[in-house]
Tab-separated table of C-alpha atoms in Angstrom:
chain	number	residue	atom	x	y	z
A	1	GLU	CA	0.000	0.000	0.000
A	2	VAL	CA	1.350	3.418	-0.970
A	3	GLN	CA	1.852	5.694	2.021
A	4	LEU	CA	2.969	9.305	2.014
A	5	VAL	CA	3.406	11.014	5.367
A	6	GLU	CA	4.191	14.722	5.488
A	7	SER	CA	5.746	16.534	8.422
A	8	GLY	CA	7.371	19.852	9.227
A	9	GLY	CA	4.429	22.209	8.981
A	10	GLY	CA	3.708	24.859	11.577
A	11	LEU	CA	3.528	28.565	12.309
A	12	VAL	CA	6.244	30.785	10.865
A	13	GLN	CA	6.645	34.540	10.600
A	14	PRO	CA	6.641	36.334	7.251
A	15	GLY	CA	10.122	36.206	5.746
A	16	GLY	CA	10.935	33.018	7.632
A	17	SER	CA	11.822	29.533	6.441
A	18	LEU	CA	10.425	26.064	6.864
A	19	ARG	CA	11.360	22.627	5.549
A	20	LEU	CA	8.670	20.083	4.808
A	21	SER	CA	9.407	16.369	4.644
A	22	CYS	CA	7.499	13.482	3.121
A	23	ALA	CA	8.237	9.876	4.068
A	24	ALA	CA	7.224	7.465	1.318
A	25	SER	CA	6.617	3.730	1.472
A	26	GLY	CA	4.845	0.958	-0.398
A	27	PHE	CA	6.390	1.636	-3.801
A	28	THR	CA	9.759	1.980	-5.519
A	29	PHE	CA	10.408	5.612	-4.655
A	30	ASN	CA	13.351	6.152	-6.970
A	31	ASP	CA	11.286	5.212	-10.022
A	32	HIS	CA	8.717	7.941	-9.536
A	33	TYR	CA	8.292	11.613	-10.142
A	34	MET	CA	7.110	13.377	-6.975
A	35	ASP	CA	5.206	16.623	-6.493
A	36	TRP	CA	3.974	19.106	-3.930
A	37	VAL	CA	0.498	20.619	-4.222
A	38	ARG	CA	-0.989	23.113	-1.779
A	39	GLN	CA	-4.425	24.299	-0.775
A	40	ALA	CA	-5.036	27.581	0.999
A	41	PRO	CA	-7.802	27.492	3.641
A	42	GLY	CA	-11.193	27.278	1.922
A	43	LYS	CA	-9.605	27.557	-1.526
A	44	GLY	CA	-8.777	25.324	-4.477
A	45	LEU	CA	-5.687	23.326	-5.362
A	46	GLU	CA	-2.396	24.817	-6.567
A	47	TRP	CA	0.519	22.788	-7.915
A	48	VAL	CA	3.809	23.912	-6.332
A	49	ALA	CA	6.758	21.843	-7.560
A	50	ARG	CA	7.909	18.610	-9.194
A	51	SER	CA	10.975	16.434	-8.783
A	52	ARG	CA	11.713	14.014	-11.588
A	53	ASN	CA	13.467	10.712	-10.926
A	54	LYS	CA	17.151	9.797	-11.212
A	55	ALA	CA	16.646	8.568	-14.773
A	56	ASN	CA	15.651	12.135	-15.598
A	57	SER	CA	18.504	13.696	-13.659
A	58	TYR	CA	16.331	14.732	-10.729
A	59	SER	CA	15.307	17.771	-12.734
A	60	THR	CA	12.710	20.076	-11.231
A	61	GLU	CA	9.811	22.347	-12.134
A	62	TYR	CA	8.206	25.119	-10.090
A	63	ALA	CA	5.112	27.249	-10.097
A	64	ALA	CA	5.888	30.893	-10.821
A	65	SER	CA	4.525	31.889	-7.400
A	66	VAL	CA	7.269	29.964	-5.572
A	67	ARG	CA	10.169	29.901	-8.041
A	68	GLY	CA	13.323	31.286	-6.451
A	69	ARG	CA	11.944	30.883	-2.922
A	70	PHE	CA	11.116	27.165	-2.686
A	71	THR	CA	13.386	24.205	-3.450
A	72	ILE	CA	12.167	20.650	-3.971
A	73	SER	CA	14.610	17.832	-3.332
A	74	ARG	CA	14.641	14.133	-2.616
A	75	ASP	CA	16.762	11.467	-0.963
A	76	ASP	CA	16.123	8.161	-2.703
A	77	SER	CA	18.188	6.286	-0.098
A	78	GLU	CA	15.729	7.497	2.559
A	79	ASN	CA	12.580	7.329	0.384
A	80	SER	CA	11.995	10.951	1.260
A	81	LEU	CA	10.863	14.115	-0.495
A	82	TYR	CA	11.495	17.615	0.800
A	83	LEU	CA	10.333	21.167	0.227
A	84	GLN	CA	12.571	23.948	1.501
A	85	MET	CA	10.514	27.123	1.767
A	86	ASN	CA	12.290	30.463	2.203
A	87	SER	CA	11.103	34.072	2.261
A	88	LEU	CA	7.656	32.906	3.248
A	89	LYS	CA	4.671	35.158	2.640
A	90	SER	CA	1.187	35.187	4.128
A	91	GLU	CA	-0.143	33.879	0.804
A	92	ASP	CA	1.926	30.709	1.282
A	93	THR	CA	-0.407	29.722	4.119
A	94	ALA	CA	-1.896	26.395	3.054
A	95	VAL	CA	-2.056	22.666	3.546
A	96	TYR	CA	0.839	21.146	1.607
A	97	TYR	CA	0.347	17.708	0.074
A	98	CYS	CA	3.081	15.297	-0.983
A	99	ILE	CA	2.154	13.406	-4.126
A	100	ARG	CA	3.330	10.390	-6.096
A	101	ALA	CA	2.808	10.920	-9.793
A	102	GLY	CA	1.071	8.208	-11.780
A	103	SER	CA	2.505	6.215	-14.640
A	104	GLY	CA	3.263	8.509	-17.538
A	105	ASP	CA	3.634	11.249	-14.914
A	106	ARG	CA	0.576	13.140	-16.145
A	107	TYR	CA	-1.583	12.922	-13.054
A	108	PHE	CA	-1.398	12.692	-9.269
A	109	ALA	CA	-1.990	9.102	-8.262
A	110	ASN	CA	-1.431	9.140	-4.500
A	111	TRP	CA	-1.672	11.953	-1.966
A	112	GLY	CA	-0.442	12.282	1.595
A	113	GLN	CA	-2.696	13.603	4.339
A	114	GLY	CA	-1.125	17.051	4.171
A	115	THR	CA	0.705	19.323	6.569
A	116	LEU	CA	-0.479	22.839	7.443
A	117	VAL	CA	1.852	25.801	7.029
A	118	THR	CA	0.699	29.080	8.554
A	119	VAL	CA	2.628	32.256	7.780
A	120	SER	CA	1.648	34.964	10.215
A	121	SER	CA	3.149	37.439	12.635
B	1	ASP	CA	-0.760	29.248	-18.403
B	2	ILE	CA	-3.673	27.001	-19.332
B	3	GLN	CA	-6.859	28.003	-17.542
B	4	LEU	CA	-9.457	25.386	-16.601
B	5	THR	CA	-13.024	26.566	-16.052
B	6	GLN	CA	-15.393	24.226	-14.265
B	7	SER	CA	-19.148	24.516	-14.362
B	8	PRO	CA	-21.193	24.652	-12.361
B	9	SER	CA	-19.203	25.769	-9.325
B	10	PHE	CA	-21.990	24.535	-7.084
B	11	LEU	CA	-24.515	21.783	-7.685
B	12	SER	CA	-27.408	20.648	-5.522
B	13	ALA	CA	-28.646	17.135	-6.297
B	14	SER	CA	-30.505	14.186	-4.835
B	15	VAL	CA	-29.378	10.615	-4.262
B	16	GLU	CA	-29.666	8.587	-7.491
B	17	ASP	CA	-29.557	11.697	-9.679
B	18	ARG	CA	-27.322	11.694	-12.754
B	19	VAL	CA	-24.769	14.474	-12.410
B	20	THR	CA	-22.517	16.028	-15.053
B	21	ILE	CA	-19.661	18.452	-14.402
B	22	THR	CA	-17.915	20.269	-17.243
B	23	CYS	CA	-14.295	21.416	-17.460
B	24	ARG	CA	-13.204	23.729	-20.288
B	25	ALA	CA	-9.574	24.410	-21.107
B	26	SER	CA	-8.339	27.737	-22.464
B	27	GLN	CA	-6.421	25.864	-25.172
B	28	GLY	CA	-6.274	22.303	-26.454
B	29	ILE	CA	-4.804	19.797	-23.997
B	30	GLY	CA	-5.380	16.552	-25.864
B	31	SER	CA	-6.520	14.010	-23.290
B	32	TYR	CA	-4.178	15.178	-20.534
B	33	LEU	CA	-6.960	15.748	-18.028
B	34	ALA	CA	-7.658	14.175	-14.653
B	35	TRP	CA	-10.509	14.403	-12.167
B	36	TYR	CA	-10.238	14.351	-8.373
B	37	GLN	CA	-12.741	14.085	-5.527
B	38	GLN	CA	-12.148	15.845	-2.227
B	39	LYS	CA	-14.165	15.454	0.947
B	40	PRO	CA	-13.938	17.972	3.808
B	41	GLY	CA	-10.713	17.690	5.778
B	42	LYS	CA	-9.322	15.007	3.478
B	43	ALA	CA	-6.770	14.874	0.695
B	44	PRO	CA	-8.053	14.745	-2.882
B	45	LYS	CA	-8.477	11.323	-4.446
B	46	LEU	CA	-7.812	10.508	-8.087
B	47	LEU	CA	-10.937	9.358	-9.932
B	48	ILE	CA	-10.111	9.529	-13.636
B	49	TYR	CA	-6.988	10.185	-15.692
B	50	ALA	CA	-6.270	10.555	-19.387
B	51	ALA	CA	-9.752	12.084	-19.631
B	52	SER	CA	-11.612	8.760	-19.501
B	53	THR	CA	-9.565	6.084	-17.702
B	54	LEU	CA	-11.062	5.040	-14.387
B	55	GLN	CA	-8.508	4.794	-11.590
B	56	SER	CA	-8.319	1.358	-9.986
B	57	GLY	CA	-10.808	0.969	-7.152
B	58	VAL	CA	-13.073	3.828	-8.235
B	59	PRO	CA	-16.736	2.821	-8.636
B	60	SER	CA	-17.913	2.315	-12.200
B	61	GLY	CA	-20.628	4.905	-11.699
B	62	PHE	CA	-17.975	7.543	-12.404
B	63	SER	CA	-17.015	8.217	-16.009
B	64	GLY	CA	-15.097	10.848	-17.927
B	65	SER	CA	-15.131	11.955	-21.514
B	66	GLY	CA	-13.822	14.620	-23.836
B	67	SER	CA	-10.662	15.796	-25.512
B	68	GLY	CA	-9.139	19.041	-26.703
B	69	THR	CA	-10.835	21.798	-24.744
B	70	GLU	CA	-14.058	20.311	-23.368
B	71	PHE	CA	-14.353	17.536	-20.829
B	72	THR	CA	-17.059	16.070	-18.620
B	73	LEU	CA	-17.227	14.048	-15.436
B	74	THR	CA	-20.445	12.084	-15.046
B	75	ILE	CA	-21.790	10.346	-11.969
B	76	SER	CA	-24.491	8.011	-13.246
B	77	SER	CA	-26.357	7.620	-9.969
B	78	LEU	CA	-25.323	9.879	-7.115
B	79	GLN	CA	-24.664	8.043	-3.870
B	80	PRO	CA	-24.485	9.561	-0.352
B	81	GLU	CA	-20.701	9.119	-0.309
B	82	ASP	CA	-20.348	11.100	-3.557
B	83	PHE	CA	-21.227	14.435	-1.995
B	84	ALA	CA	-17.896	16.221	-2.200
B	85	THR	CA	-15.936	18.780	-4.212
B	86	TYR	CA	-14.610	17.749	-7.629
B	87	TYR	CA	-11.593	19.235	-9.411
B	88	CYS	CA	-10.258	18.828	-12.928
B	89	GLN	CA	-6.526	19.128	-13.612
B	90	GLN	CA	-4.474	19.461	-16.799
B	91	PHE	CA	-0.991	18.116	-17.334
B	92	TYR	CA	-0.520	19.082	-20.965
B	93	SER	CA	2.022	21.733	-20.080
B	94	TYR	CA	3.637	23.401	-17.113
B	95	PRO	CA	2.477	24.865	-14.897
B	96	VAL	CA	0.062	22.124	-13.970
B	97	THR	CA	-3.291	23.785	-13.306
B	98	PHE	CA	-6.570	22.860	-11.646
B	99	GLY	CA	-10.113	23.975	-12.200
B	100	GLY	CA	-11.800	26.009	-9.488
B	101	GLY	CA	-13.834	23.061	-8.223
B	102	THR	CA	-17.460	21.951	-8.217
B	103	LYS	CA	-19.115	21.395	-4.876
B	104	VAL	CA	-21.853	18.751	-4.998
B	105	GLU	CA	-24.303	19.058	-2.136
B	106	ILE	CA	-27.431	17.233	-1.079
B	107	LYS	CA	-30.700	18.791	-2.222
């Protein structure tokens, strides 16, 4: 069974930093593309970032709203995905979901339960 | 960026009703469209990918159709557990984008 467990969320002041982690199990982590998607309170879904697999050089993609501030990374030896978030803004307040992409990498097959990040003074 | 417009944004229906939700893309996206269901306080769940392929374990009462710029999600007979918010998502090009959601509530 695929499991994705996020951690690292919490309250942070504007301009601060936070690192989210996602522990993956139940599948061959290093074969898969992985993503982060977020959802602001009461709002819709917003894709944040993608990490491709080793076969694709661990290349990354970012939404314009986070490019230059957020960094997605992974440790295949630990079956873990990360999101380093710097220069946080109030509009980054959201539940952040860790996601395993589906075959062909064109959809989001499995989602974690999410971790809440609140940016506020 | 490719914009996805869902309609309606809110839908009130009864158990056993047939329900159709539409998702329109601002440009052609082939069949690179997925549908998700989200219940309050829970993570979204994949229902359909590649516009019409049912994800394993999803009841056969859900179906998807369309290509290019117009897509539909149909629930053939609404069940109590189907009351939720539904999102479409395109993966034709970056950035990945979602529709604004359709909330299906009990009439």
